[in-house]
Amino acid sequence: MTAMSAPHPSQAITTELILGGQKSGKSRRAELLARDWLAQSADHRAVLIATGQPWDDEMRERITRHQRDRAERVPGLATVEEPLDVASAIAQRSTAHTLLVVDCLTLWLTQWTMPLGAESMNLEQKQALSRNWQAQASMFLGAIAQSPGPVILVGNEIGLGVIPLGREVRAFVDALGALNQQVAQVCPRVTLMAAGLPLTLKEPAA
């Protein structure tokens, strides 16, 4: 398998939203940015904020494999797990010399909007959950905008294919599309990944 090429050297590392489908190369691009950031200075640090949770054996195996692969590719990339309060994780760890990678926004949204046991919630509980999510999303966007160092955000673009039937699924697709748009507004750079290749959708203003 051919290794993905590194980001173009003329592109200064900045806060970036990386979108793409499954196995499109979005996480690998984030890792390459972290690797290049660490190589720029001995003072630089890089931290991955992982939002995934081991719901079952397959997910536990997947997380373990990703951890092992990341350790080989980017040994200097530290990892913290935060499935819900990503806004605080960014605010607490961001410095001018620290690059943060949030991987991924899609799992983060899933855990907020479709948590385990959500099917048994009554209307009042669902409304409270929605309010809590809106507050967290607002704090999250503020944390990105105020971060003194670069934040690399990884998320899925799932609105290009056929959407399965079901009100909950359609609502999730809508919510993810809205989240991606909001994050794109506060990120100087937005990249769409396909087949391991980056397509720049937005660049920092000159």
N, C-alpha and C. Protein backbone atom coordinates (compact mmCIF):
# COMPACT_ATOMS: atom_id res chain seq x y z
N MET A 1 0.84 -1.19 0.00
CA MET A 1 0.00 0.00 0.00
C MET A 1 0.88 1.24 0.00
N THR A 2 0.59 2.20 -0.85
CA THR A 2 1.38 3.42 -0.93
C THR A 2 1.02 4.33 0.22
N ALA A 3 2.04 4.83 0.92
CA ALA A 3 1.79 5.73 2.04
C ALA A 3 1.26 7.05 1.52
N MET A 4 0.35 7.64 2.28
CA MET A 4 -0.20 8.92 1.90
C MET A 4 0.88 9.98 1.97
N SER A 5 0.90 10.89 1.02
CA SER A 5 1.89 11.95 1.04
C SER A 5 1.57 12.94 2.14
N ALA A 6 2.62 13.57 2.63
CA ALA A 6 2.47 14.54 3.70
C ALA A 6 1.78 15.80 3.16
N PRO A 7 1.17 16.61 4.04
CA PRO A 7 0.62 17.88 3.59
C PRO A 7 1.67 18.72 2.89
N HIS A 8 1.24 19.52 1.93
CA HIS A 8 2.17 20.32 1.14
C HIS A 8 2.96 21.24 2.05
N PRO A 9 4.28 21.32 1.88
CA PRO A 9 5.10 22.12 2.79
C PRO A 9 4.75 23.60 2.82
N SER A 10 4.10 24.10 1.76
CA SER A 10 3.75 25.52 1.74
C SER A 10 2.53 25.81 2.62
N GLN A 11 1.84 24.78 3.06
CA GLN A 11 0.67 24.96 3.91
C GLN A 11 1.10 25.01 5.37
N ALA A 12 1.03 26.19 5.97
CA ALA A 12 1.33 26.31 7.39
C ALA A 12 0.26 25.54 8.17
N ILE A 13 0.70 24.86 9.22
CA ILE A 13 -0.24 24.09 10.03
C ILE A 13 -1.11 25.05 10.83
N THR A 14 -2.41 24.92 10.68
CA THR A 14 -3.38 25.77 11.35
C THR A 14 -4.59 24.93 11.72
N THR A 15 -5.52 25.52 12.42
CA THR A 15 -6.74 24.81 12.78
C THR A 15 -7.45 24.36 11.50
N GLU A 16 -7.82 23.09 11.45
CA GLU A 16 -8.32 22.50 10.20
C GLU A 16 -9.40 21.47 10.48
N LEU A 17 -10.46 21.52 9.70
CA LEU A 17 -11.50 20.50 9.71
C LEU A 17 -11.23 19.55 8.56
N ILE A 18 -11.10 18.25 8.87
CA ILE A 18 -10.86 17.23 7.85
C ILE A 18 -12.08 16.33 7.78
N LEU A 19 -12.77 16.37 6.65
CA LEU A 19 -13.97 15.56 6.43
C LEU A 19 -13.69 14.48 5.41
N GLY A 20 -14.48 13.42 5.46
CA GLY A 20 -14.34 12.35 4.48
C GLY A 20 -15.21 11.17 4.85
N GLY A 21 -15.29 10.23 3.93
CA GLY A 21 -16.03 9.00 4.20
C GLY A 21 -15.18 8.02 4.97
N GLN A 22 -15.75 6.84 5.20
CA GLN A 22 -15.02 5.79 5.91
C GLN A 22 -13.77 5.39 5.11
N LYS A 23 -12.63 5.29 5.80
CA LYS A 23 -11.36 4.89 5.19
C LYS A 23 -10.96 5.80 4.02
N SER A 24 -11.27 7.08 4.16
CA SER A 24 -10.90 8.03 3.11
C SER A 24 -9.51 8.61 3.30
N GLY A 25 -8.91 8.40 4.49
CA GLY A 25 -7.59 8.94 4.78
C GLY A 25 -7.62 10.15 5.69
N LYS A 26 -8.77 10.46 6.28
CA LYS A 26 -8.88 11.66 7.09
C LYS A 26 -8.07 11.57 8.38
N SER A 27 -8.12 10.44 9.08
CA SER A 27 -7.34 10.29 10.30
C SER A 27 -5.85 10.26 10.01
N ARG A 28 -5.47 9.66 8.89
CA ARG A 28 -4.06 9.62 8.52
C ARG A 28 -3.53 11.02 8.23
N ARG A 29 -4.33 11.85 7.59
CA ARG A 29 -3.90 13.23 7.36
C ARG A 29 -3.69 13.95 8.69
N ALA A 30 -4.59 13.74 9.64
CA ALA A 30 -4.45 14.37 10.95
C ALA A 30 -3.16 13.92 11.62
N GLU A 31 -2.83 12.64 11.50
CA GLU A 31 -1.60 12.11 12.09
C GLU A 31 -0.37 12.73 11.43
N LEU A 32 -0.42 12.90 10.11
CA LEU A 32 0.72 13.51 9.40
C LEU A 32 0.92 14.96 9.82
N LEU A 33 -0.18 15.67 10.04
CA LEU A 33 -0.07 17.05 10.52
C LEU A 33 0.56 17.08 11.91
N ALA A 34 0.15 16.13 12.77
CA ALA A 34 0.74 16.05 14.11
C ALA A 34 2.21 15.71 14.03
N ARG A 35 2.57 14.78 13.15
CA ARG A 35 3.97 14.40 12.98
C ARG A 35 4.81 15.58 12.53
N ASP A 36 4.30 16.33 11.54
CA ASP A 36 5.04 17.48 11.03
C ASP A 36 5.15 18.59 12.07
N TRP A 37 4.10 18.77 12.85
CA TRP A 37 4.13 19.77 13.93
C TRP A 37 5.21 19.42 14.94
N LEU A 38 5.28 18.17 15.35
CA LEU A 38 6.29 17.74 16.32
C LEU A 38 7.71 17.91 15.76
N ALA A 39 7.85 17.71 14.47
CA ALA A 39 9.17 17.81 13.85
C ALA A 39 9.66 19.25 13.73
N GLN A 40 8.75 20.21 13.82
CA GLN A 40 9.12 21.60 13.63
C GLN A 40 9.93 22.17 14.79
N SER A 41 9.70 21.69 16.01
CA SER A 41 10.37 22.26 17.17
C SER A 41 10.36 21.27 18.33
N ALA A 42 11.43 21.28 19.10
CA ALA A 42 11.50 20.42 20.29
C ALA A 42 10.50 20.88 21.35
N ASP A 43 10.02 22.11 21.25
CA ASP A 43 9.03 22.63 22.20
C ASP A 43 7.61 22.22 21.87
N HIS A 44 7.40 21.70 20.68
CA HIS A 44 6.04 21.36 20.25
C HIS A 44 5.54 20.07 20.89
N ARG A 45 4.26 20.06 21.20
CA ARG A 45 3.58 18.88 21.72
C ARG A 45 2.34 18.60 20.85
N ALA A 46 1.89 17.36 20.86
CA ALA A 46 0.68 16.99 20.12
C ALA A 46 -0.13 16.02 20.97
N VAL A 47 -1.44 16.27 21.04
CA VAL A 47 -2.33 15.46 21.87
C VAL A 47 -3.56 15.08 21.05
N LEU A 48 -3.87 13.80 21.04
CA LEU A 48 -5.09 13.30 20.41
C LEU A 48 -6.19 13.21 21.45
N ILE A 49 -7.32 13.87 21.19
CA ILE A 49 -8.51 13.74 22.02
C ILE A 49 -9.41 12.73 21.32
N ALA A 50 -9.45 11.51 21.87
CA ALA A 50 -10.20 10.41 21.25
C ALA A 50 -11.61 10.36 21.83
N THR A 51 -12.61 10.39 20.95
CA THR A 51 -13.99 10.42 21.42
C THR A 51 -14.66 9.04 21.40
N GLY A 52 -14.01 8.05 20.80
CA GLY A 52 -14.62 6.72 20.68
C GLY A 52 -14.70 6.00 22.01
N GLN A 53 -15.72 5.16 22.15
CA GLN A 53 -15.89 4.33 23.34
C GLN A 53 -16.02 2.86 22.92
N PRO A 54 -15.47 1.96 23.72
CA PRO A 54 -15.52 0.52 23.38
C PRO A 54 -16.88 -0.09 23.73
N TRP A 55 -17.85 0.08 22.84
CA TRP A 55 -19.20 -0.43 23.11
C TRP A 55 -19.26 -1.95 23.07
N ASP A 56 -18.44 -2.56 22.24
CA ASP A 56 -18.50 -4.01 22.08
C ASP A 56 -17.10 -4.54 21.76
N ASP A 57 -16.99 -5.84 21.56
CA ASP A 57 -15.68 -6.45 21.30
C ASP A 57 -15.05 -5.92 20.03
N GLU A 58 -15.85 -5.74 18.99
CA GLU A 58 -15.30 -5.25 17.72
C GLU A 58 -14.75 -3.85 17.87
N MET A 59 -15.47 -3.00 18.63
CA MET A 59 -15.00 -1.63 18.83
C MET A 59 -13.76 -1.61 19.71
N ARG A 60 -13.70 -2.47 20.71
CA ARG A 60 -12.50 -2.54 21.55
C ARG A 60 -11.29 -2.96 20.72
N GLU A 61 -11.49 -3.92 19.85
CA GLU A 61 -10.39 -4.38 18.99
C GLU A 61 -9.95 -3.27 18.03
N ARG A 62 -10.92 -2.54 17.49
CA ARG A 62 -10.62 -1.45 16.57
C ARG A 62 -9.81 -0.35 17.28
N ILE A 63 -10.23 0.02 18.49
CA ILE A 63 -9.54 1.06 19.24
C ILE A 63 -8.12 0.62 19.57
N THR A 64 -7.96 -0.63 20.00
CA THR A 64 -6.63 -1.15 20.32
C THR A 64 -5.73 -1.12 19.09
N ARG A 65 -6.26 -1.51 17.95
CA ARG A 65 -5.47 -1.51 16.71
C ARG A 65 -5.06 -0.09 16.33
N HIS A 66 -5.99 0.85 16.45
CA HIS A 66 -5.67 2.23 16.12
C HIS A 66 -4.61 2.80 17.06
N GLN A 67 -4.70 2.46 18.33
CA GLN A 67 -3.70 2.93 19.29
C GLN A 67 -2.31 2.40 18.94
N ARG A 68 -2.26 1.12 18.58
CA ARG A 68 -0.98 0.50 18.22
C ARG A 68 -0.40 1.13 16.96
N ASP A 69 -1.26 1.33 15.97
CA ASP A 69 -0.78 1.90 14.70
C ASP A 69 -0.32 3.35 14.89
N ARG A 70 -1.06 4.13 15.68
CA ARG A 70 -0.66 5.52 15.92
C ARG A 70 0.68 5.58 16.64
N ALA A 71 0.88 4.69 17.60
CA ALA A 71 2.14 4.68 18.35
C ALA A 71 3.32 4.42 17.43
N GLU A 72 3.12 3.63 16.39
CA GLU A 72 4.19 3.36 15.44
C GLU A 72 4.41 4.53 14.48
N ARG A 73 3.33 5.14 14.02
CA ARG A 73 3.44 6.20 13.02
C ARG A 73 3.86 7.54 13.63
N VAL A 74 3.27 7.86 14.79
CA VAL A 74 3.55 9.16 15.43
C VAL A 74 3.80 8.90 16.92
N PRO A 75 4.99 8.42 17.28
CA PRO A 75 5.25 8.04 18.67
C PRO A 75 5.13 9.19 19.66
N GLY A 76 5.26 10.43 19.19
CA GLY A 76 5.18 11.57 20.10
C GLY A 76 3.77 12.07 20.34
N LEU A 77 2.78 11.43 19.74
CA LEU A 77 1.39 11.86 19.87
C LEU A 77 0.76 11.24 21.12
N ALA A 78 0.52 12.07 22.13
CA ALA A 78 -0.13 11.60 23.36
C ALA A 78 -1.63 11.45 23.11
N THR A 79 -2.29 10.63 23.93
CA THR A 79 -3.73 10.38 23.76
C THR A 79 -4.47 10.56 25.07
N VAL A 80 -5.60 11.26 25.00
CA VAL A 80 -6.54 11.33 26.11
C VAL A 80 -7.90 10.93 25.58
N GLU A 81 -8.70 10.29 26.41
CA GLU A 81 -10.04 9.87 26.00
C GLU A 81 -11.08 10.79 26.62
N GLU A 82 -11.93 11.34 25.76
CA GLU A 82 -13.00 12.21 26.22
C GLU A 82 -14.20 12.07 25.29
N PRO A 83 -15.18 11.25 25.66
CA PRO A 83 -16.32 10.99 24.77
C PRO A 83 -17.39 12.07 24.77
N LEU A 84 -17.40 12.97 25.76
CA LEU A 84 -18.50 13.92 25.86
C LEU A 84 -18.04 15.38 25.94
N ASP A 85 -17.26 15.74 26.96
CA ASP A 85 -16.91 17.14 27.18
C ASP A 85 -15.65 17.52 26.41
N VAL A 86 -15.76 17.50 25.12
CA VAL A 86 -14.61 17.83 24.26
C VAL A 86 -14.26 19.31 24.37
N ALA A 87 -15.25 20.16 24.62
CA ALA A 87 -14.98 21.59 24.77
C ALA A 87 -13.98 21.84 25.89
N SER A 88 -14.20 21.21 27.04
CA SER A 88 -13.29 21.39 28.17
C SER A 88 -11.93 20.78 27.89
N ALA A 89 -11.92 19.64 27.19
CA ALA A 89 -10.65 18.99 26.85
C ALA A 89 -9.78 19.89 26.00
N ILE A 90 -10.40 20.60 25.06
CA ILE A 90 -9.66 21.53 24.22
C ILE A 90 -9.17 22.72 25.04
N ALA A 91 -10.07 23.31 25.83
CA ALA A 91 -9.71 24.49 26.61
C ALA A 91 -8.60 24.20 27.60
N GLN A 92 -8.61 23.02 28.19
CA GLN A 92 -7.63 22.68 29.22
C GLN A 92 -6.25 22.36 28.65
N ARG A 93 -6.20 21.87 27.43
CA ARG A 93 -4.93 21.36 26.89
C ARG A 93 -4.30 22.23 25.81
N SER A 94 -5.05 23.18 25.29
CA SER A 94 -4.53 23.97 24.19
C SER A 94 -3.52 25.01 24.68
N THR A 95 -2.38 25.04 24.02
CA THR A 95 -1.37 26.08 24.23
C THR A 95 -0.81 26.46 22.87
N ALA A 96 -0.02 27.51 22.84
CA ALA A 96 0.56 27.96 21.58
C ALA A 96 1.50 26.92 20.98
N HIS A 97 2.06 26.05 21.82
CA HIS A 97 3.01 25.04 21.35
C HIS A 97 2.40 23.64 21.25
N THR A 98 1.08 23.56 21.44
CA THR A 98 0.42 22.25 21.42
C THR A 98 -0.58 22.15 20.28
N LEU A 99 -0.45 21.10 19.49
CA LEU A 99 -1.43 20.79 18.45
C LEU A 99 -2.38 19.74 19.00
N LEU A 100 -3.67 19.97 18.89
CA LEU A 100 -4.67 19.02 19.33
C LEU A 100 -5.34 18.37 18.12
N VAL A 101 -5.58 17.08 18.22
CA VAL A 101 -6.35 16.35 17.21
C VAL A 101 -7.60 15.81 17.87
N VAL A 102 -8.77 16.15 17.36
CA VAL A 102 -10.03 15.61 17.86
C VAL A 102 -10.54 14.60 16.84
N ASP A 103 -10.61 13.34 17.24
CA ASP A 103 -11.00 12.27 16.32
C ASP A 103 -11.94 11.30 17.07
N CYS A 104 -13.28 11.28 16.76
CA CYS A 104 -13.81 12.09 15.68
C CYS A 104 -15.11 12.77 16.12
N LEU A 105 -15.52 13.77 15.33
CA LEU A 105 -16.73 14.53 15.65
C LEU A 105 -17.99 13.67 15.52
N THR A 106 -17.96 12.71 14.61
CA THR A 106 -19.16 11.90 14.36
C THR A 106 -19.49 11.02 15.56
N LEU A 107 -18.49 10.37 16.14
CA LEU A 107 -18.72 9.57 17.34
C LEU A 107 -19.12 10.45 18.51
N TRP A 108 -18.51 11.62 18.61
CA TRP A 108 -18.86 12.55 19.68
C TRP A 108 -20.34 12.94 19.60
N LEU A 109 -20.81 13.28 18.41
CA LEU A 109 -22.22 13.64 18.23
C LEU A 109 -23.12 12.44 18.53
N THR A 110 -22.71 11.27 18.11
CA THR A 110 -23.51 10.06 18.37
C THR A 110 -23.71 9.85 19.86
N GLN A 111 -22.66 10.04 20.64
CA GLN A 111 -22.75 9.79 22.08
C GLN A 111 -23.60 10.84 22.79
N TRP A 112 -23.71 12.02 22.19
CA TRP A 112 -24.57 13.05 22.76
C TRP A 112 -26.04 12.87 22.35
N THR A 113 -26.26 12.57 21.08
CA THR A 113 -27.63 12.57 20.57
C THR A 113 -28.29 11.19 20.60
N MET A 114 -27.49 10.13 20.62
CA MET A 114 -28.05 8.77 20.67
C MET A 114 -27.31 7.92 21.70
N PRO A 115 -27.32 8.37 22.98
CA PRO A 115 -26.60 7.62 24.01
C PRO A 115 -27.29 6.29 24.30
N LEU A 116 -26.55 5.38 24.93
CA LEU A 116 -27.15 4.11 25.33
C LEU A 116 -28.34 4.38 26.26
N GLY A 117 -29.45 3.72 25.97
CA GLY A 117 -30.65 3.91 26.78
C GLY A 117 -31.56 5.02 26.30
N ALA A 118 -31.18 5.70 25.20
CA ALA A 118 -31.99 6.82 24.72
C ALA A 118 -33.39 6.40 24.31
N GLU A 119 -33.52 5.14 23.85
CA GLU A 119 -34.84 4.68 23.40
C GLU A 119 -35.86 4.61 24.53
N SER A 120 -35.37 4.54 25.77
CA SER A 120 -36.29 4.45 26.92
C SER A 120 -36.54 5.80 27.59
N MET A 121 -35.93 6.88 27.05
CA MET A 121 -36.11 8.20 27.63
C MET A 121 -37.51 8.73 27.34
N ASN A 122 -38.05 9.49 28.29
CA ASN A 122 -39.32 10.17 28.02
C ASN A 122 -39.04 11.50 27.33
N LEU A 123 -40.10 12.21 26.97
CA LEU A 123 -39.97 13.44 26.19
C LEU A 123 -39.16 14.48 26.96
N GLU A 124 -39.41 14.62 28.24
CA GLU A 124 -38.70 15.62 29.04
C GLU A 124 -37.21 15.32 29.08
N GLN A 125 -36.85 14.07 29.22
CA GLN A 125 -35.44 13.69 29.25
C GLN A 125 -34.78 13.95 27.90
N LYS A 126 -35.49 13.67 26.82
CA LYS A 126 -34.94 13.92 25.49
C LYS A 126 -34.74 15.41 25.24
N GLN A 127 -35.66 16.22 25.73
CA GLN A 127 -35.53 17.66 25.57
C GLN A 127 -34.35 18.20 26.37
N ALA A 128 -34.14 17.65 27.56
CA ALA A 128 -32.99 18.06 28.38
C ALA A 128 -31.69 17.66 27.69
N LEU A 129 -31.66 16.48 27.11
CA LEU A 129 -30.48 16.02 26.39
C LEU A 129 -30.17 16.95 25.23
N SER A 130 -31.19 17.36 24.51
CA SER A 130 -31.01 18.27 23.38
C SER A 130 -30.46 19.61 23.84
N ARG A 131 -30.97 20.13 24.96
CA ARG A 131 -30.47 21.41 25.48
C ARG A 131 -29.00 21.29 25.90
N ASN A 132 -28.68 20.18 26.55
CA ASN A 132 -27.30 19.96 26.98
C ASN A 132 -26.35 19.89 25.79
N TRP A 133 -26.81 19.22 24.72
CA TRP A 133 -25.98 19.13 23.52
C TRP A 133 -25.76 20.50 22.90
N GLN A 134 -26.81 21.29 22.81
CA GLN A 134 -26.67 22.61 22.22
C GLN A 134 -25.70 23.47 23.02
N ALA A 135 -25.73 23.36 24.34
CA ALA A 135 -24.80 24.11 25.18
C ALA A 135 -23.37 23.62 24.97
N GLN A 136 -23.18 22.29 24.89
CA GLN A 136 -21.85 21.74 24.68
C GLN A 136 -21.32 22.15 23.31
N ALA A 137 -22.17 22.10 22.28
CA ALA A 137 -21.73 22.48 20.94
C ALA A 137 -21.30 23.93 20.90
N SER A 138 -22.02 24.80 21.59
CA SER A 138 -21.67 26.21 21.62
C SER A 138 -20.31 26.42 22.31
N MET A 139 -20.10 25.73 23.44
CA MET A 139 -18.81 25.83 24.13
C MET A 139 -17.68 25.26 23.27
N PHE A 140 -17.98 24.20 22.54
CA PHE A 140 -17.00 23.56 21.67
C PHE A 140 -16.53 24.51 20.58
N LEU A 141 -17.46 25.17 19.93
CA LEU A 141 -17.11 26.12 18.87
C LEU A 141 -16.30 27.27 19.43
N GLY A 142 -16.66 27.73 20.64
CA GLY A 142 -15.90 28.79 21.27
C GLY A 142 -14.49 28.36 21.62
N ALA A 143 -14.35 27.11 22.08
CA ALA A 143 -13.02 26.59 22.43
C ALA A 143 -12.12 26.52 21.22
N ILE A 144 -12.67 26.12 20.08
CA ILE A 144 -11.88 26.07 18.84
C ILE A 144 -11.42 27.47 18.45
N ALA A 145 -12.37 28.41 18.46
CA ALA A 145 -12.06 29.77 18.03
C ALA A 145 -11.03 30.44 18.92
N GLN A 146 -11.03 30.10 20.21
CA GLN A 146 -10.15 30.75 21.18
C GLN A 146 -8.85 29.99 21.41
N SER A 147 -8.68 28.84 20.78
CA SER A 147 -7.50 28.02 21.01
C SER A 147 -6.24 28.74 20.54
N PRO A 148 -5.22 28.86 21.41
CA PRO A 148 -3.98 29.52 20.99
C PRO A 148 -3.12 28.69 20.05
N GLY A 149 -3.35 27.39 20.01
CA GLY A 149 -2.61 26.50 19.12
C GLY A 149 -3.55 25.86 18.12
N PRO A 150 -3.02 25.17 17.12
CA PRO A 150 -3.86 24.55 16.10
C PRO A 150 -4.68 23.38 16.63
N VAL A 151 -5.89 23.26 16.13
CA VAL A 151 -6.78 22.14 16.46
C VAL A 151 -7.16 21.46 15.15
N ILE A 152 -6.88 20.17 15.05
CA ILE A 152 -7.22 19.39 13.85
C ILE A 152 -8.45 18.55 14.19
N LEU A 153 -9.53 18.75 13.47
CA LEU A 153 -10.80 18.10 13.77
C LEU A 153 -11.15 17.13 12.66
N VAL A 154 -11.43 15.90 13.02
CA VAL A 154 -11.73 14.85 12.05
C VAL A 154 -13.20 14.48 12.16
N GLY A 155 -13.89 14.41 11.03
CA GLY A 155 -15.30 14.05 11.04
C GLY A 155 -15.71 13.38 9.74
N ASN A 156 -16.85 12.74 9.78
CA ASN A 156 -17.36 12.04 8.61
C ASN A 156 -18.29 12.93 7.79
N GLU A 157 -18.21 12.78 6.49
CA GLU A 157 -19.21 13.34 5.58
C GLU A 157 -20.10 12.19 5.15
N ILE A 158 -21.31 12.16 5.70
CA ILE A 158 -22.20 11.02 5.44
C ILE A 158 -23.44 11.42 4.64
N GLY A 159 -23.49 12.64 4.16
CA GLY A 159 -24.68 13.10 3.46
C GLY A 159 -24.65 12.92 1.96
N LEU A 160 -23.65 12.21 1.44
CA LEU A 160 -23.52 12.08 -0.02
C LEU A 160 -24.21 10.84 -0.58
N GLY A 161 -24.54 9.88 0.29
CA GLY A 161 -25.14 8.64 -0.19
C GLY A 161 -26.62 8.56 0.13
N VAL A 162 -27.17 7.38 -0.04
CA VAL A 162 -28.58 7.15 0.25
C VAL A 162 -28.77 7.11 1.77
N ILE A 163 -29.70 7.90 2.27
CA ILE A 163 -29.96 7.95 3.71
C ILE A 163 -30.98 6.86 4.06
N PRO A 164 -30.65 5.97 5.00
CA PRO A 164 -31.60 4.91 5.37
C PRO A 164 -32.88 5.48 5.95
N LEU A 165 -33.95 4.69 5.87
CA LEU A 165 -35.23 5.11 6.42
C LEU A 165 -35.14 5.16 7.94
N GLY A 166 -35.95 5.99 8.53
CA GLY A 166 -36.00 6.09 9.99
C GLY A 166 -35.82 7.53 10.43
N ARG A 167 -36.73 8.00 11.27
CA ARG A 167 -36.68 9.39 11.72
C ARG A 167 -35.39 9.71 12.46
N GLU A 168 -34.96 8.79 13.35
CA GLU A 168 -33.76 9.04 14.15
C GLU A 168 -32.52 9.16 13.26
N VAL A 169 -32.44 8.28 12.25
CA VAL A 169 -31.28 8.32 11.36
C VAL A 169 -31.27 9.62 10.56
N ARG A 170 -32.40 10.01 10.03
CA ARG A 170 -32.46 11.26 9.26
C ARG A 170 -32.12 12.46 10.15
N ALA A 171 -32.59 12.43 11.39
CA ALA A 171 -32.29 13.52 12.31
C ALA A 171 -30.79 13.58 12.60
N PHE A 172 -30.15 12.42 12.72
CA PHE A 172 -28.71 12.40 12.98
C PHE A 172 -27.94 12.94 11.79
N VAL A 173 -28.31 12.54 10.59
CA VAL A 173 -27.63 13.04 9.39
C VAL A 173 -27.76 14.56 9.31
N ASP A 174 -28.95 15.08 9.62
CA ASP A 174 -29.15 16.53 9.62
C ASP A 174 -28.27 17.20 10.68
N ALA A 175 -28.23 16.61 11.88
CA ALA A 175 -27.45 17.19 12.97
C ALA A 175 -25.96 17.19 12.64
N LEU A 176 -25.47 16.11 12.04
CA LEU A 176 -24.05 16.06 11.68
C LEU A 176 -23.73 17.07 10.60
N GLY A 177 -24.61 17.20 9.61
CA GLY A 177 -24.39 18.20 8.57
C GLY A 177 -24.34 19.60 9.14
N ALA A 178 -25.23 19.89 10.10
CA ALA A 178 -25.23 21.21 10.73
C ALA A 178 -23.95 21.43 11.54
N LEU A 179 -23.51 20.40 12.28
CA LEU A 179 -22.28 20.50 13.06
C LEU A 179 -21.08 20.75 12.15
N ASN A 180 -20.99 19.99 11.06
CA ASN A 180 -19.87 20.18 10.13
C ASN A 180 -19.83 21.60 9.57
N GLN A 181 -21.00 22.14 9.26
CA GLN A 181 -21.04 23.51 8.74
C GLN A 181 -20.59 24.52 9.78
N GLN A 182 -21.03 24.32 11.03
CA GLN A 182 -20.66 25.25 12.10
C GLN A 182 -19.15 25.20 12.37
N VAL A 183 -18.59 23.99 12.39
CA VAL A 183 -17.16 23.85 12.63
C VAL A 183 -16.37 24.45 11.47
N ALA A 184 -16.85 24.24 10.25
CA ALA A 184 -16.16 24.79 9.07
C ALA A 184 -16.09 26.32 9.13
N GLN A 185 -17.10 26.93 9.72
CA GLN A 185 -17.11 28.39 9.81
C GLN A 185 -15.98 28.93 10.69
N VAL A 186 -15.59 28.17 11.73
CA VAL A 186 -14.58 28.67 12.67
C VAL A 186 -13.18 28.14 12.35
N CYS A 187 -13.06 27.27 11.35
CA CYS A 187 -11.76 26.71 10.98
C CYS A 187 -11.18 27.46 9.78
N PRO A 188 -9.94 27.92 9.87
CA PRO A 188 -9.32 28.60 8.73
C PRO A 188 -9.17 27.70 7.51
N ARG A 189 -8.96 26.39 7.74
CA ARG A 189 -8.79 25.46 6.62
C ARG A 189 -9.78 24.32 6.76
N VAL A 190 -10.38 23.92 5.63
CA VAL A 190 -11.28 22.77 5.58
C VAL A 190 -10.83 21.89 4.42
N THR A 191 -10.66 20.59 4.70
CA THR A 191 -10.16 19.64 3.70
C THR A 191 -11.12 18.47 3.59
N LEU A 192 -11.43 18.09 2.36
CA LEU A 192 -12.24 16.90 2.11
C LEU A 192 -11.32 15.80 1.59
N MET A 193 -11.34 14.63 2.24
CA MET A 193 -10.51 13.51 1.84
C MET A 193 -11.32 12.50 1.02
N ALA A 194 -10.70 11.99 -0.05
CA ALA A 194 -11.30 10.93 -0.87
C ALA A 194 -10.17 10.08 -1.43
N ALA A 195 -10.25 8.76 -1.20
CA ALA A 195 -9.23 7.83 -1.69
C ALA A 195 -7.82 8.23 -1.26
N GLY A 196 -7.71 8.79 -0.05
CA GLY A 196 -6.41 9.17 0.47
C GLY A 196 -5.88 10.49 -0.06
N LEU A 197 -6.67 11.19 -0.86
CA LEU A 197 -6.22 12.44 -1.48
C LEU A 197 -7.00 13.62 -0.91
N PRO A 198 -6.29 14.72 -0.59
CA PRO A 198 -6.97 15.88 -0.01
C PRO A 198 -7.48 16.86 -1.06
N LEU A 199 -8.68 17.36 -0.85
CA LEU A 199 -9.24 18.42 -1.67
C LEU A 199 -9.50 19.59 -0.74
N THR A 200 -8.82 20.70 -0.97
CA THR A 200 -8.97 21.86 -0.11
C THR A 200 -10.26 22.59 -0.43
N LEU A 201 -11.12 22.72 0.58
CA LEU A 201 -12.39 23.44 0.41
C LEU A 201 -12.30 24.88 0.89
N LYS A 202 -11.39 25.12 1.83
CA LYS A 202 -11.25 26.45 2.40
C LYS A 202 -9.80 26.64 2.84
N GLU A 203 -9.24 27.80 2.54
CA GLU A 203 -7.88 28.12 2.92
C GLU A 203 -7.87 29.37 3.79
N PRO A 204 -6.85 29.52 4.64
CA PRO A 204 -6.76 30.75 5.44
C PRO A 204 -6.65 31.96 4.54
N ALA A 205 -7.25 33.06 4.98
CA ALA A 205 -7.19 34.29 4.20
C ALA A 205 -5.74 34.76 4.12
N ALA A 206 -5.37 35.25 2.96
CA ALA A 206 -3.99 35.71 2.75
C ALA A 206 -3.71 36.96 3.58
